[in-house]
Amino acid sequence: MSAALESLLDLLDLERIEQDIFRGTSRSAVVPRVFGGQVAAQALVAAGRTVPEDRGAHSLHAYFLRPGDPGAPIVYSVDRIRDGRSFTTRRVVAVQHGKPIFHLSASFQVHEEGMDHQAVVPSAPDPETLPTAAELLPRHAHRFSDPRIVDRLLEARAAVDLRYVDAPPFATAGEPREPRSQVWFRTNGKLADDPLLHVCMATYVSDMTLLDSVLLAHGRGGWSVGDVVGASLDHAMWFHRPFRADEWLLYDQESPSASGGRGLGQARIWTADGELAITVIQEGLVRVPRD
């Protein structure tokens, strides 16, 4: 296991300060605010720790309310909304400096057998044939607004092996493309067999690239290039089938719409053997900077 993954796991191992109150810390992010995927993953950890072990997370719905301060702890307060025979519902509010910065509702379910079908898995190349972040990012350092961004990106993503199938937005800025993007990802090391950990890790990664397809449609390179300003507004995930975040997962993303200063990204996450594991939808603030 890489040192970066160990550090991320420590970040997700929240401190319990009361029965349903937890405290988490942050690590330096690429942007001067807490990474949204971190807050979502930590909130799901907090919710999951108040749920019986026989109930797995099957969905979450969340709103990003305020930018998080990476220099201050985050307090997660869990509200036990419902404990039914099959389903458990939890609400989590993340607070910093006395104000809520994030709100999450999550639902958990006991395992059941039932009807089973899925969409057709998209085609994608073998992830082992694609360049790693360490190979890809330095090639495009000249496109970034600050040459130090390469090192910051590599540090921020060191816990995860994330590989683009096609050129990322920052590599083709100025050239509008089809609003679709694919990446393969897995953690840089094996994880324990706790299903909640794998769900939380996928939640963490899901906020990294989902709005790329919005940028591609308009030929924008993103915040690192300096031709767009953005932030996550909300996030929803449905967990369909078991998966491991330490094995290759295909993140197939597209954008059906952008308007009103907002862009919508939707995606499916597939296992390497073609099982549909997760559906993700996110809306983000996407603005063109004023001169």
C-alpha positions as MATLAB code, in Angstrom:
seq = 'MSAALESLLDLLDLERIEQDIFRGTSRSAVVPRVFGGQVAAQALVAAGRTVPEDRGAHSLHAYFLRPGDPGAPIVYSVDRIRDGRSFTTRRVVAVQHGKPIFHLSASFQVHEEGMDHQAVVPSAPDPETLPTAAELLPRHAHRFSDPRIVDRLLEARAAVDLRYVDAPPFATAGEPREPRSQVWFRTNGKLADDPLLHVCMATYVSDMTLLDSVLLAHGRGGWSVGDVVGASLDHAMWFHRPFRADEWLLYDQESPSASGGRGLGQARIWTADGELAITVIQEGLVRVPRD';
ca = [
       0.000    0.000    0.000;
       1.307    3.449   -0.924;
       1.958    6.065    1.752;
      -0.563    8.337    0.023;
      -3.292    5.689    0.315;
      -2.463    5.133    3.983;
      -2.827    8.898    4.508;
      -6.205    8.901    2.737;
      -7.432    5.974    4.834;
      -6.403    7.878    7.967;
      -8.406   10.836    6.645;
     -11.505    8.655    6.320;
     -11.068    7.130    9.793;
     -13.149    9.730   11.627;
     -12.869   10.430   15.333;
     -16.082    9.715   17.242;
     -16.610   12.542   19.739;
     -20.196   11.608   20.718;
     -22.587    8.806   19.873;
     -23.619   10.318   16.521;
     -21.047   13.091   16.168;
     -17.723   12.633   14.387;
     -14.756   14.840   13.618;
     -12.567   14.737   10.529;
      -9.525   16.577    9.291;
      -8.503   17.637    5.796;
      -5.340   17.554    3.788;
      -4.038   20.178    1.401;
      -6.085   20.309   -1.784;
      -5.220   21.495   -5.263;
      -7.634   24.406   -4.850;
      -7.814   26.574   -1.687;
     -10.821   24.719   -0.279;
     -11.615   21.208    0.929;
     -11.966   18.709   -1.923;
     -15.660   17.885   -2.321;
     -15.044   14.158   -2.708;
     -13.342   14.128    0.681;
     -16.311   15.729    2.455;
     -18.779   13.384    0.733;
     -16.715   10.303    1.612;
     -16.244   11.373    5.229;
     -19.972   12.111    5.596;
     -20.769    8.638    4.265;
     -18.296    7.128    6.738;
     -20.083    8.962    9.555;
     -23.482    7.728    8.373;
     -22.250    4.168    7.892;
     -20.852    3.945   11.396;
     -24.365    4.339   12.828;
     -25.851    1.570   10.655;
     -25.885   -2.220   11.325;
     -23.151   -4.056    9.414;
     -25.650   -6.180    7.474;
     -26.964   -3.081    5.645;
     -24.966   -1.747    2.729;
     -25.178    1.743    1.263;
     -27.359    1.814   -1.839;
     -27.739    5.564   -2.469;
     -26.699    9.038   -1.397;
     -27.899   12.533   -2.239;
     -25.861   15.544   -1.214;
     -25.477   19.315   -1.514;
     -22.295   21.342   -1.244;
     -23.343   24.440    0.705;
     -20.161   26.402    1.415;
     -16.449   26.043    0.578;
     -14.655   24.017    3.224;
     -11.647   25.397    5.105;
      -8.787   22.865    4.767;
      -7.117   24.276    7.878;
      -9.999   23.560   10.245;
     -11.608   20.319   11.454;
     -15.009   19.285   10.114;
     -17.699   18.077   12.499;
     -20.200   15.544   11.114;
     -23.527   15.287   12.935;
     -25.637   12.209   12.080;
     -29.426   12.192   12.370;
     -30.991    8.701   12.571;
     -33.964    9.398   10.322;
     -35.294    5.849    9.985;
     -34.506    2.266   10.965;
     -36.889   -0.061    9.121;
     -36.945   -3.798    8.581;
     -35.123   -3.526    5.241;
     -33.929    0.067    4.926;
     -32.042    2.510    7.124;
     -31.854    6.245    6.394;
     -29.328    8.702    7.760;
     -28.897   12.448    7.381;
     -25.476   14.029    7.913;
     -24.594   17.710    8.256;
     -20.937   18.756    8.020;
     -20.136   21.907   10.016;
     -17.157   24.251   10.094;
     -16.841   27.521   12.014;
     -20.421   27.108   13.229;
     -21.918   26.902    9.730;
     -23.032   23.916    7.604;
     -20.830   23.348    4.566;
     -22.310   20.067    3.321;
     -25.515   18.060    3.672;
     -25.946   14.370    2.856;
     -28.799   11.889    2.967;
     -27.872    8.222    2.607;
     -29.915    5.035    2.474;
     -28.787    1.536    3.453;
     -30.461   -1.809    2.751;
     -30.164   -5.410    3.859;
     -29.151   -7.747    1.018;
     -32.075   -9.027   -1.041;
     -32.483  -11.186   -4.128;
     -34.624   -9.797   -6.944;
     -34.924   -8.907  -10.628;
     -31.607   -8.190  -12.306;
     -30.714   -6.410  -15.557;
     -28.282   -3.709  -16.639;
     -27.318   -1.491  -19.564;
     -24.754   -2.582  -22.148;
     -21.204   -2.036  -20.979;
     -19.334    0.553  -23.105;
     -16.143   -0.308  -24.907;
     -12.852    0.915  -23.472;
      -9.185   -0.014  -23.828;
      -7.283   -2.038  -21.249;
      -6.288    0.384  -18.443;
      -2.781   -1.080  -18.345;
      -2.195    0.295  -21.857;
      -2.983    3.897  -20.816;
      -0.509    6.450  -19.427;
      -0.352    7.006  -15.687;
      -0.832   10.473  -14.201;
       2.925   10.728  -13.694;
       3.414   10.096  -17.413;
       0.530   12.249  -18.677;
       0.545   15.432  -16.606;
       4.137   16.621  -17.209;
       3.493   16.492  -20.971;
       0.931   19.268  -20.584;
       2.616   21.439  -17.945;
       2.892   24.287  -20.463;
      -0.906   24.490  -20.663;
      -1.436   25.144  -16.975;
      -1.786   28.636  -15.504;
       0.905   27.768  -12.938;
       3.687   25.200  -13.579;
       3.412   24.031   -9.954;
      -0.052   22.640  -10.712;
       1.462   19.426  -12.066;
       3.056   18.589   -8.720;
      -0.091   19.587   -6.830;
      -2.254   17.381   -9.021;
       0.106   14.436   -8.670;
       0.129   14.849   -4.904;
      -3.673   15.163   -4.693;
      -4.200   11.998   -6.750;
      -1.319    9.921   -5.408;
      -3.639    7.559   -3.509;
      -5.493    6.673   -6.705;
      -4.258    5.331  -10.038;
      -6.453    7.324  -12.441;
      -5.937    6.941  -16.194;
      -7.698    8.877  -18.962;
      -8.921    6.911  -21.972;
      -8.898   10.020  -24.194;
      -7.147   13.352  -23.792;
      -8.417   15.222  -20.711;
      -9.899   18.743  -21.037;
      -6.658   20.536  -20.179;
      -4.888   18.777  -23.059;
      -7.306   19.993  -25.743;
      -8.377   23.425  -24.491;
      -9.797   25.503  -27.338;
     -11.080   22.460  -29.228;
     -14.744   21.576  -28.501;
     -15.371   17.824  -28.471;
     -18.145   15.368  -27.823;
     -19.252   15.839  -24.193;
     -18.076   12.437  -23.081;
     -15.108   11.240  -21.044;
     -13.810    7.928  -19.731;
     -11.267    7.187  -17.030;
     -10.149    3.997  -15.329;
      -9.328    4.164  -11.621;
      -8.337    2.032   -8.638;
      -6.596    2.719   -5.351;
      -2.808    2.500   -5.227;
      -2.838   -0.511   -2.937;
      -5.142   -3.177   -1.539;
      -7.968   -2.282    0.813;
      -9.584   -4.208    3.638;
     -12.695   -6.236    2.817;
     -15.093   -3.754    4.467;
     -17.778   -2.960    1.807;
     -18.408    0.492    3.304;
     -14.752    1.398    2.782;
     -14.937    0.565   -0.929;
     -18.160    2.559   -1.329;
     -16.621    5.558    0.458;
     -13.461    5.346   -1.647;
     -15.504    5.333   -4.867;
     -17.435    8.326   -3.534;
     -14.133   10.132   -2.963;
     -12.933    9.503   -6.531;
     -16.303   10.225   -8.155;
     -15.889   13.991   -7.625;
     -12.540   14.180   -9.431;
     -13.524   14.108  -13.106;
     -17.325   14.052  -13.447;
     -17.634   17.583  -14.859;
     -14.885   17.014  -17.460;
     -17.515   16.238  -20.088;
     -19.095   19.668  -19.560;
     -15.752   21.313  -20.283;
     -15.123   19.180  -23.358;
     -18.343   20.331  -25.021;
     -17.118   23.933  -24.932;
     -13.414   23.445  -25.474;
     -12.552   24.569  -21.966;
      -9.487   23.280  -20.184;
     -10.726   23.806  -16.634;
      -9.547   25.654  -13.548;
      -5.941   24.451  -14.013;
      -5.800   26.166  -17.397;
      -7.610   29.219  -16.051;
     -10.414   29.393  -18.625;
     -13.257   28.366  -16.308;
     -14.327   28.821  -12.690;
     -16.349   26.064  -11.073;
     -17.414   24.106   -8.030;
     -19.591   21.106   -7.235;
     -23.165   22.009   -6.303;
     -24.771   18.641   -5.641;
     -23.955   14.960   -5.963;
     -26.002   11.769   -6.152;
     -24.906    8.124   -6.328;
     -26.673    4.779   -6.538;
     -24.704    1.645   -5.653;
     -26.135   -1.258   -7.660;
     -23.778   -4.204   -7.259;
     -20.749   -5.157   -5.151;
     -17.358   -3.885   -6.302;
     -13.852   -3.282   -5.026;
     -12.258    0.148   -5.277;
      -8.804   -1.468   -5.307;
      -9.597   -3.176   -8.614;
     -10.009   -1.390  -11.955;
     -13.272    0.516  -12.388;
     -14.340    2.267  -15.602;
     -15.872    5.724  -15.059;
     -17.942    6.449  -18.180;
     -19.084   10.105  -18.054;
     -21.143   12.441  -20.227;
     -22.885   15.809  -20.049;
     -26.462   16.095  -21.363;
     -26.811   19.802  -20.603;
     -25.185   23.061  -19.530;
     -27.099   26.306  -18.952;
     -27.490   29.148  -16.494;
     -23.898   28.938  -15.327;
     -24.356   25.279  -14.395;
     -23.315   22.039  -16.056;
     -24.708   18.557  -15.516;
     -22.590   15.420  -15.537;
     -23.924   11.885  -15.427;
     -21.948    8.676  -15.355;
     -21.846    4.949  -14.835;
     -19.069    3.088  -13.083;
     -18.368   -0.445  -14.319;
     -16.208   -3.235  -12.979;
     -13.515   -4.656  -15.252;
     -15.671   -7.735  -15.881;
     -18.625   -5.665  -17.117;
     -20.839   -5.342  -14.026;
     -22.655   -2.021  -13.599;
     -21.637   -1.009  -10.082;
     -22.621    2.653   -9.641;
     -24.607    5.444  -11.267;
     -23.520    9.032  -10.550;
     -25.113   12.419  -11.310;
     -23.667   15.795  -10.400;
     -24.425   19.418  -11.190;
     -21.640   21.943  -10.929;
     -21.112   25.651  -11.164;
     -19.315   26.301  -14.468;
     -18.575   29.933  -15.274;
     -16.351   31.594  -17.840;
     -14.098   34.147  -16.066;
     -14.763   37.778  -16.879;
     -11.938   39.763  -18.414;
];
